[in-house]
Short mmCIF file of C-alpha atoms and ligand atoms in Angstrom, two decimals:
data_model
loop_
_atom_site.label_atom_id
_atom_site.label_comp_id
_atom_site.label_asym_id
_atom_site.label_seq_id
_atom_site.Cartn_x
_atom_site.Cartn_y
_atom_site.Cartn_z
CA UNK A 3 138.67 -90.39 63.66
CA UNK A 4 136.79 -91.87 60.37
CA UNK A 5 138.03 -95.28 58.99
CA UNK A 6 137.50 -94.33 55.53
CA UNK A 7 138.34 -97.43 53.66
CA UNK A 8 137.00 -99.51 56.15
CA UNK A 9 133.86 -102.04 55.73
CA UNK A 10 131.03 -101.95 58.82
CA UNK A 11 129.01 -105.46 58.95
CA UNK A 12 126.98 -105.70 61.95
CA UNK A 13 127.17 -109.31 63.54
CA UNK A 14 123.49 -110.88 64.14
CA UNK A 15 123.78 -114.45 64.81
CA UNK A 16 127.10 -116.40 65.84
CA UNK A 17 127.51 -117.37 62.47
CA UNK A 18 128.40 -113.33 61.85
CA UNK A 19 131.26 -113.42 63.46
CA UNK A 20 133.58 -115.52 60.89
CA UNK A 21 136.08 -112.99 59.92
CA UNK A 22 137.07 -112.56 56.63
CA UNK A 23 140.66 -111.43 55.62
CA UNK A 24 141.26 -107.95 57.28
CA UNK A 25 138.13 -108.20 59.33
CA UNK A 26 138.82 -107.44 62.89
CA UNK A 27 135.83 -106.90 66.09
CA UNK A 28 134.08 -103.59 67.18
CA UNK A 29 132.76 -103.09 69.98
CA UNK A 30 132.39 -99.74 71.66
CA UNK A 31 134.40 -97.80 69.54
CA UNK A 32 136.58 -95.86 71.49
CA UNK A 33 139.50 -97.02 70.32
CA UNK A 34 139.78 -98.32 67.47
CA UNK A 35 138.46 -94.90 65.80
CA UNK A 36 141.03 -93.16 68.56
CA UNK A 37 144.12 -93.75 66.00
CA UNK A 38 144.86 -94.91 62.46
CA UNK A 39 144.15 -98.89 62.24
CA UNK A 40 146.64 -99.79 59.33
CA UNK A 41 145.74 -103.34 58.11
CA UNK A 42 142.02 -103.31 59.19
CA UNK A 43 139.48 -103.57 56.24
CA UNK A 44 136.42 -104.28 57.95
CA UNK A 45 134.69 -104.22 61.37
CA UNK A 46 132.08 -106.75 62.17
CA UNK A 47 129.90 -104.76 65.51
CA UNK A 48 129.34 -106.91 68.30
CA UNK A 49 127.16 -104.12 69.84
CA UNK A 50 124.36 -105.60 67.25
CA UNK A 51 124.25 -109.30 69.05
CA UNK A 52 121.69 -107.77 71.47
CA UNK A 53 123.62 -109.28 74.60
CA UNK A 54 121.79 -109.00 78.20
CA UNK A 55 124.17 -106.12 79.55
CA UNK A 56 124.32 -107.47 82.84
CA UNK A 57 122.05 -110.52 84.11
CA UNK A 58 121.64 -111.91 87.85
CA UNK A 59 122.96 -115.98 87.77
CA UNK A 60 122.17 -117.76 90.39
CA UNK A 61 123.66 -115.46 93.54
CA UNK A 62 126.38 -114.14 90.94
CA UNK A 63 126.66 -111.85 88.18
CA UNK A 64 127.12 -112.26 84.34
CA UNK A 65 128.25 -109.33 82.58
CA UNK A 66 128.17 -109.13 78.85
CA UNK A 67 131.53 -108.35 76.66
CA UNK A 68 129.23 -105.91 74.80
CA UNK A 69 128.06 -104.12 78.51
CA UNK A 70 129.04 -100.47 78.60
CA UNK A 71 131.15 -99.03 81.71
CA UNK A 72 128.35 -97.07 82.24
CA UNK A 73 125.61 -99.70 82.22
CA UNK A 74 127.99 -101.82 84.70
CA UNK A 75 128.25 -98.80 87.18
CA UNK A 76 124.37 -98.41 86.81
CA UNK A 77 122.61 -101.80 87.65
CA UNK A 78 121.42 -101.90 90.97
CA UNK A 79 123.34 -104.75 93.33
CA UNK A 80 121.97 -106.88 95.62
CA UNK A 81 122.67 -105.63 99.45
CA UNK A 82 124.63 -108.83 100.38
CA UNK A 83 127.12 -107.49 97.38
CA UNK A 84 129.39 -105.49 99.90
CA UNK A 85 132.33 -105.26 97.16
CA UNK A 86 130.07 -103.60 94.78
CA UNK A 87 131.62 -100.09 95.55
CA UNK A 88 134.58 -102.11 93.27
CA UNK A 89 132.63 -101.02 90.19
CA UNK A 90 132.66 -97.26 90.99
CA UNK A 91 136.38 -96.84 92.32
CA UNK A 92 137.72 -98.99 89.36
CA UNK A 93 135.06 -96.64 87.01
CA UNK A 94 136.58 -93.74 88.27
CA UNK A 95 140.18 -94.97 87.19
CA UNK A 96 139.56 -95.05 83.81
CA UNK A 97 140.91 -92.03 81.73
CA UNK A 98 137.44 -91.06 80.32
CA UNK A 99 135.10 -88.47 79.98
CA UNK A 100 131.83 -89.61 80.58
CA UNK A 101 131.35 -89.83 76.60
CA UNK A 102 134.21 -92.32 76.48
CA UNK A 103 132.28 -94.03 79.40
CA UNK A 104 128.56 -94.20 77.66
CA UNK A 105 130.66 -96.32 74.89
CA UNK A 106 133.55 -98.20 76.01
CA UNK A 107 132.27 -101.82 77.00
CA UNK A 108 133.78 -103.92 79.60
CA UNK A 109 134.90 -106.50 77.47
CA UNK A 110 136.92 -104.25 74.76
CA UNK A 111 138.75 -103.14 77.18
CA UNK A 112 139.75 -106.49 78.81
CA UNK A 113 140.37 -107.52 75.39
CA UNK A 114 142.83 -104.48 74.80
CA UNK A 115 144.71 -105.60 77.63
CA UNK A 116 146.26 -102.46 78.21
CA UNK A 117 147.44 -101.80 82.07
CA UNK A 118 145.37 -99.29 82.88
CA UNK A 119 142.63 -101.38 82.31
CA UNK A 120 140.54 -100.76 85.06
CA UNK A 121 137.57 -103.34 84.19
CA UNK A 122 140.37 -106.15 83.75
CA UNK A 123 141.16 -104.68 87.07
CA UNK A 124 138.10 -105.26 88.64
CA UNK A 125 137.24 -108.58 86.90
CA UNK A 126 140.45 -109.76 87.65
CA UNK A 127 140.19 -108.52 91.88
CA UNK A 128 136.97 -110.67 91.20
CA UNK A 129 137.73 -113.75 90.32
CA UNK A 130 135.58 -113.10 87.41
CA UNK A 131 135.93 -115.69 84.41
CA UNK A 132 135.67 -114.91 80.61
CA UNK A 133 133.20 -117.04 78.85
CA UNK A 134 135.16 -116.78 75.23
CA UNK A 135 133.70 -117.69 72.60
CA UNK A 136 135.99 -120.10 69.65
CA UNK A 137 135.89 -119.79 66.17
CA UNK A 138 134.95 -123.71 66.04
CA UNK A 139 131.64 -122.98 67.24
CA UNK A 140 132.52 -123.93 71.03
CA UNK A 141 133.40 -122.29 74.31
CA UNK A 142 136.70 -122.39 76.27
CA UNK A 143 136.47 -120.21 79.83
CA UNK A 144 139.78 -118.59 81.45
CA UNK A 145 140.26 -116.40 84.47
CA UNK A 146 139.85 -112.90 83.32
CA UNK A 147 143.82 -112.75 85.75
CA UNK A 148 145.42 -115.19 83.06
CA UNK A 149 143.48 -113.83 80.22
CA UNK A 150 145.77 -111.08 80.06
CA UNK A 151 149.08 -111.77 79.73
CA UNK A 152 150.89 -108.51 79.02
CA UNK A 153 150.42 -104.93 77.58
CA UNK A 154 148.39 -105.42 74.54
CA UNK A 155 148.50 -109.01 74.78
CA UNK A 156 145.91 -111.91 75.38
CA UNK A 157 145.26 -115.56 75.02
CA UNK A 158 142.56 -114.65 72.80
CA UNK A 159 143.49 -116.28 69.44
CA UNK A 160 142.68 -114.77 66.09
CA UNK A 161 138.65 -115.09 65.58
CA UNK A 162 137.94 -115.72 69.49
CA UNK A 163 135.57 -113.44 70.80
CA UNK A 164 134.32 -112.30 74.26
CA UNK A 165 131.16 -113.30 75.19
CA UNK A 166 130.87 -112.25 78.64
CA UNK A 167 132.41 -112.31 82.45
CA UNK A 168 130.82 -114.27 85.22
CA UNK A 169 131.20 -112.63 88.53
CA UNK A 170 131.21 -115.93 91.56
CA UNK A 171 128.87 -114.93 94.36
CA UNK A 172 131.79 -115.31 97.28
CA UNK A 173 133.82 -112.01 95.62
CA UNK A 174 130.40 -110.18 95.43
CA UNK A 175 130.44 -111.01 99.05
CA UNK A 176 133.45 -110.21 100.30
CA UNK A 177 135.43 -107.16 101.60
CA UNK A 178 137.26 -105.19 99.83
CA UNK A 179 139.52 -102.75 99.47
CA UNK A 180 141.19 -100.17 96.86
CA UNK A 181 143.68 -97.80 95.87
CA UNK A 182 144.54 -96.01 92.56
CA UNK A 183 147.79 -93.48 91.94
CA UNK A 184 148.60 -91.58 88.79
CA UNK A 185 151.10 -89.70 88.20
CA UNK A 186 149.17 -86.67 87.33
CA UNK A 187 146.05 -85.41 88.82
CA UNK A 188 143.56 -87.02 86.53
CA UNK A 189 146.56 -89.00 84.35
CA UNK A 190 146.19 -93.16 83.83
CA UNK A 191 146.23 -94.95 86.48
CA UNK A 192 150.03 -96.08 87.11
CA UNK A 193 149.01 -98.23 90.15
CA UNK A 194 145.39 -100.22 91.03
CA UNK A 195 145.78 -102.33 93.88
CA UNK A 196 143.28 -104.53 95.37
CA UNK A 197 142.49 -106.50 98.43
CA UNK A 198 139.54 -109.09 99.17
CA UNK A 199 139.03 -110.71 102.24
CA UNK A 200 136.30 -113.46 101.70
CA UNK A 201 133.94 -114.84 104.12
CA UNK A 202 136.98 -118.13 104.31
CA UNK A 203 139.46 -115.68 105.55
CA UNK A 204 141.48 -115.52 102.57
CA UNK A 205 142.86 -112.44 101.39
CA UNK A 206 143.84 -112.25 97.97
CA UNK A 207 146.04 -109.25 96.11
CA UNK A 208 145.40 -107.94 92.93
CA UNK A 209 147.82 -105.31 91.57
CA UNK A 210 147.04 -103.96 88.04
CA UNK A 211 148.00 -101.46 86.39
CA UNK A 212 151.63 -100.81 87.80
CA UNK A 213 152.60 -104.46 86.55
CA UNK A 214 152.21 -105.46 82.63
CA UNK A 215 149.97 -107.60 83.27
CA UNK A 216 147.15 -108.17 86.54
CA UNK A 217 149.36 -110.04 89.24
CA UNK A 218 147.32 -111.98 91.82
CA UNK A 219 147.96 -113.67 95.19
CA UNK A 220 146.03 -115.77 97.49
CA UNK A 221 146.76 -115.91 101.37
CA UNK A 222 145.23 -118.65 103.29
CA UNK A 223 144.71 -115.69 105.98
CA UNK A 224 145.78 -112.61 106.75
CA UNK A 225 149.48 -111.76 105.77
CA UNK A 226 152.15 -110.75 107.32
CA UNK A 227 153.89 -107.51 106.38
CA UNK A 228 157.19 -109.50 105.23
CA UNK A 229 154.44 -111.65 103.18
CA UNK A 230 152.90 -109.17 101.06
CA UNK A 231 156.63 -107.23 100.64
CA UNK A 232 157.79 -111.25 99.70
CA UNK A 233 155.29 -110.73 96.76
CA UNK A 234 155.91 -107.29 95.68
CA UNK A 235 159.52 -108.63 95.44
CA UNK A 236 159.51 -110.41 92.46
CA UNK A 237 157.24 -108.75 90.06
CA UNK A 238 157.96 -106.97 86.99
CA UNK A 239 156.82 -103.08 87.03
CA UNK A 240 155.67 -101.45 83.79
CA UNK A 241 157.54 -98.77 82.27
CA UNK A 242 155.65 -95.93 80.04
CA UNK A 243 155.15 -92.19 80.32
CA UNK A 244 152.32 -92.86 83.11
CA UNK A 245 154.83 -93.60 85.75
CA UNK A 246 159.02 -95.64 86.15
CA UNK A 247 158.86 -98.56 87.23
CA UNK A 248 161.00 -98.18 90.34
CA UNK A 249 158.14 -95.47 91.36
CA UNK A 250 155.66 -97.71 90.68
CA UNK A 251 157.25 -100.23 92.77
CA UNK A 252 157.54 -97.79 95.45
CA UNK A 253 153.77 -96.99 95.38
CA UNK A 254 152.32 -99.98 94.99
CA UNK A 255 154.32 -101.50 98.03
CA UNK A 256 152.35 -98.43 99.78
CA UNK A 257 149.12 -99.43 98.53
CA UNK A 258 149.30 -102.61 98.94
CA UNK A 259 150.07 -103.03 102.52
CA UNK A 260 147.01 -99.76 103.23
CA UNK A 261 144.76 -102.32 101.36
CA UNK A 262 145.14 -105.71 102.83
CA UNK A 263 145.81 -103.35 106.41
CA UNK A 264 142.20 -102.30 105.70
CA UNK A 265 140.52 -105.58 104.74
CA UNK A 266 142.00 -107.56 107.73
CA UNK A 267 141.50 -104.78 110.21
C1 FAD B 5 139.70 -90.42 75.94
C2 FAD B 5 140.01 -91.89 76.10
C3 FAD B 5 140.50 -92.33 77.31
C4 FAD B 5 140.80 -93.70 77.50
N1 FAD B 5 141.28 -94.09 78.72
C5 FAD B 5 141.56 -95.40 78.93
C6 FAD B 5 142.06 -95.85 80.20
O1 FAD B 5 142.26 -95.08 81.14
N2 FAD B 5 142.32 -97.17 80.35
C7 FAD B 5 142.10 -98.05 79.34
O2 FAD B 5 142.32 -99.25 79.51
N3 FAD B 5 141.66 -97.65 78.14
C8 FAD B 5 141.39 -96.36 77.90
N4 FAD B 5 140.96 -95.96 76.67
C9 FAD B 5 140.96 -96.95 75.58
C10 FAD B 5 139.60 -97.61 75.25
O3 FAD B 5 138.66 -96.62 75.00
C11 FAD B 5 139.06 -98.49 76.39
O4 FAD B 5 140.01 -99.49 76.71
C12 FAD B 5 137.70 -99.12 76.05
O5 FAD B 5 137.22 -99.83 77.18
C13 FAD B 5 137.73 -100.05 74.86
O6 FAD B 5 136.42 -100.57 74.69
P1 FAD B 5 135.60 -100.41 73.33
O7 FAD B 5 134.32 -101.14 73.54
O8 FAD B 5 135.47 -99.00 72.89
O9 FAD B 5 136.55 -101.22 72.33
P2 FAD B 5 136.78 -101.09 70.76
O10 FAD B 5 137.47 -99.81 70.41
O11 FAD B 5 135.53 -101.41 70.01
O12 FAD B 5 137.78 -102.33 70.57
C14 FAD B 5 139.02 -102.36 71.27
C15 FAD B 5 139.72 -103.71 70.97
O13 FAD B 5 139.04 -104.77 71.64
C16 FAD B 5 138.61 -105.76 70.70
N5 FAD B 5 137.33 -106.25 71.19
C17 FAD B 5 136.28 -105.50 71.62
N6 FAD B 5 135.30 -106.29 72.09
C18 FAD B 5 135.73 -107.57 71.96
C19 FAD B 5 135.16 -108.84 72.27
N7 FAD B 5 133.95 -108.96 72.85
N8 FAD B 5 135.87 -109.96 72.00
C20 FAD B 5 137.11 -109.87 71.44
N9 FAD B 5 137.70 -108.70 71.12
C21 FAD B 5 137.02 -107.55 71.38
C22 FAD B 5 138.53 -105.04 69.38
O14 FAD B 5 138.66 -105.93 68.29
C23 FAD B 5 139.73 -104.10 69.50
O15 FAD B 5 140.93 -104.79 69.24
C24 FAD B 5 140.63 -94.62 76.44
C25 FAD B 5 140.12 -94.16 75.23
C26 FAD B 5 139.82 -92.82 75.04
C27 FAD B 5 139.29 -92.37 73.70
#
């Protein structure tokens, strides 16, 4: 869809990305010219920053906001990174065609928060942090899990930007585990559930996508069944066309116990 009336400026230097009245970030694309963007005047492209895609730090990974799905799925990991097949499984999940795919960037869609978002999904099962970037000129960093806060909602305030996601070396290490549902055969994903066992012994539980927001646990080791049904019991389940939220309860309680059955085996 064309935004007619709407301004492009194409960000260069940090200094770009002031916003003026109406001005609003553009990354990828893919959604904001997927519907009508009342209010929006201007775009300022982030894409134009020339960010490293995805970089090697130390024995972890940074990946840039501006990084396409597609350039994530392609970099080559190191062998020790056994929860690398994360990248492809939580690829798959998203709703896209491989168009969508060559465009989308991992940090728009953290930053649209919706639940299906399968890279907050796999940042969050990660223990990735988001590097954001503050309107002041500094740099405040937040667990990608607590960036998000509900559907279409984060802690990002107006003018804070994504810079990137850094990926610790322990969750590239560890062993993992996954499970998607939809509703339909290819539909959204009304259920992403994760589980990573690290080289410690601790197990920790990500669900996404069947909750508003990513909901994570930790277990010193591994849990009992009671344990992980104890945390299933008091979350709040989403509730949209993809799926009601007493079947995504019912679901996820399935997935979740397969997954952290699997990494504790
Ligand atoms: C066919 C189709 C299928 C889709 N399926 C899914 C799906 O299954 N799951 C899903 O979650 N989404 C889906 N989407 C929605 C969307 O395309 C993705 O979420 C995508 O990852 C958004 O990334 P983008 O780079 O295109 O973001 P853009 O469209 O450029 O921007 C999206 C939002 O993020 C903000 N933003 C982008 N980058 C930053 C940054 N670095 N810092 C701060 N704010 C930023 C923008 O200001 C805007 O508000 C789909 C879209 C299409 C067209």
């Amino acid at each position: 869809m064309d935004l007619a009336t709407t301004s492009l400026r194409a960000a260069r230097t940090r200094a770009d990305l002031r916003l003026a009245p109406g001005e609003q970030f553009l990354a990828g694309g893919t959604w904001w010219f997927s519907e009508p963007q009342p209010g929006v005047t201007g775009l300022v492209d982030l894409t134009t920053l020339g960010w490293e895609p995805v970089e090697r730090v130390g024995d972890g990974l940074r990946v840039a906001a501006t990084c396409t799905v597609e350039q994530l799925a392609a970099f080559p990991p190191d062998a020790a990174w056994t929860a690398w097949p994360l990248v492809d499984a939580c690829m798959d999940a998203l709703l896209m065609s491989f168009k969508v795919q060559g465009q989308a960037t991992v940090g728009g869609n953290v930053a649209l928060a919706l639940p299906a978002g399968a890279m907050t999904s796999l940042l969050a099962a990660l223990d990735a942090v988001a590097v954001v970037w503050t309107p002041d000129g500094g740099e405040r960093r937040e667990a990608v899990a607590d960036l998000v806060v509900g559907a279409g909602r984060t802690t990002l305030a107006a003018g804070e930007v994504l810079r990137a996601f850094d990926v610790p070396p322990h969750a590239l290490r560890a062993r993992t585990a996954v499970r998607q549902v939809s509703l339909t055969a290819v539909g959204r994903s009304a259920s992403l559930v994760v589980a990573r066992r690290d080289a410690d012994g601790t197990v920790t539980l990500t669900v996404t996508a069947a909750t508003p927001h990513p909901v994570q646990h930790r277990f010193a080791s591994a849990p009992t069944s009671a344990q992980v049904d104890g945390v299933l019991a008091g979350l709040e389940w989403f509730d949209d066309l993809h799926g009601a939220p007493d079947w995504r309860r019912a679901v996820t309680s399935l997935l979740a116990h397969e997954v952290v059955g699997e990494v504790t085996a």
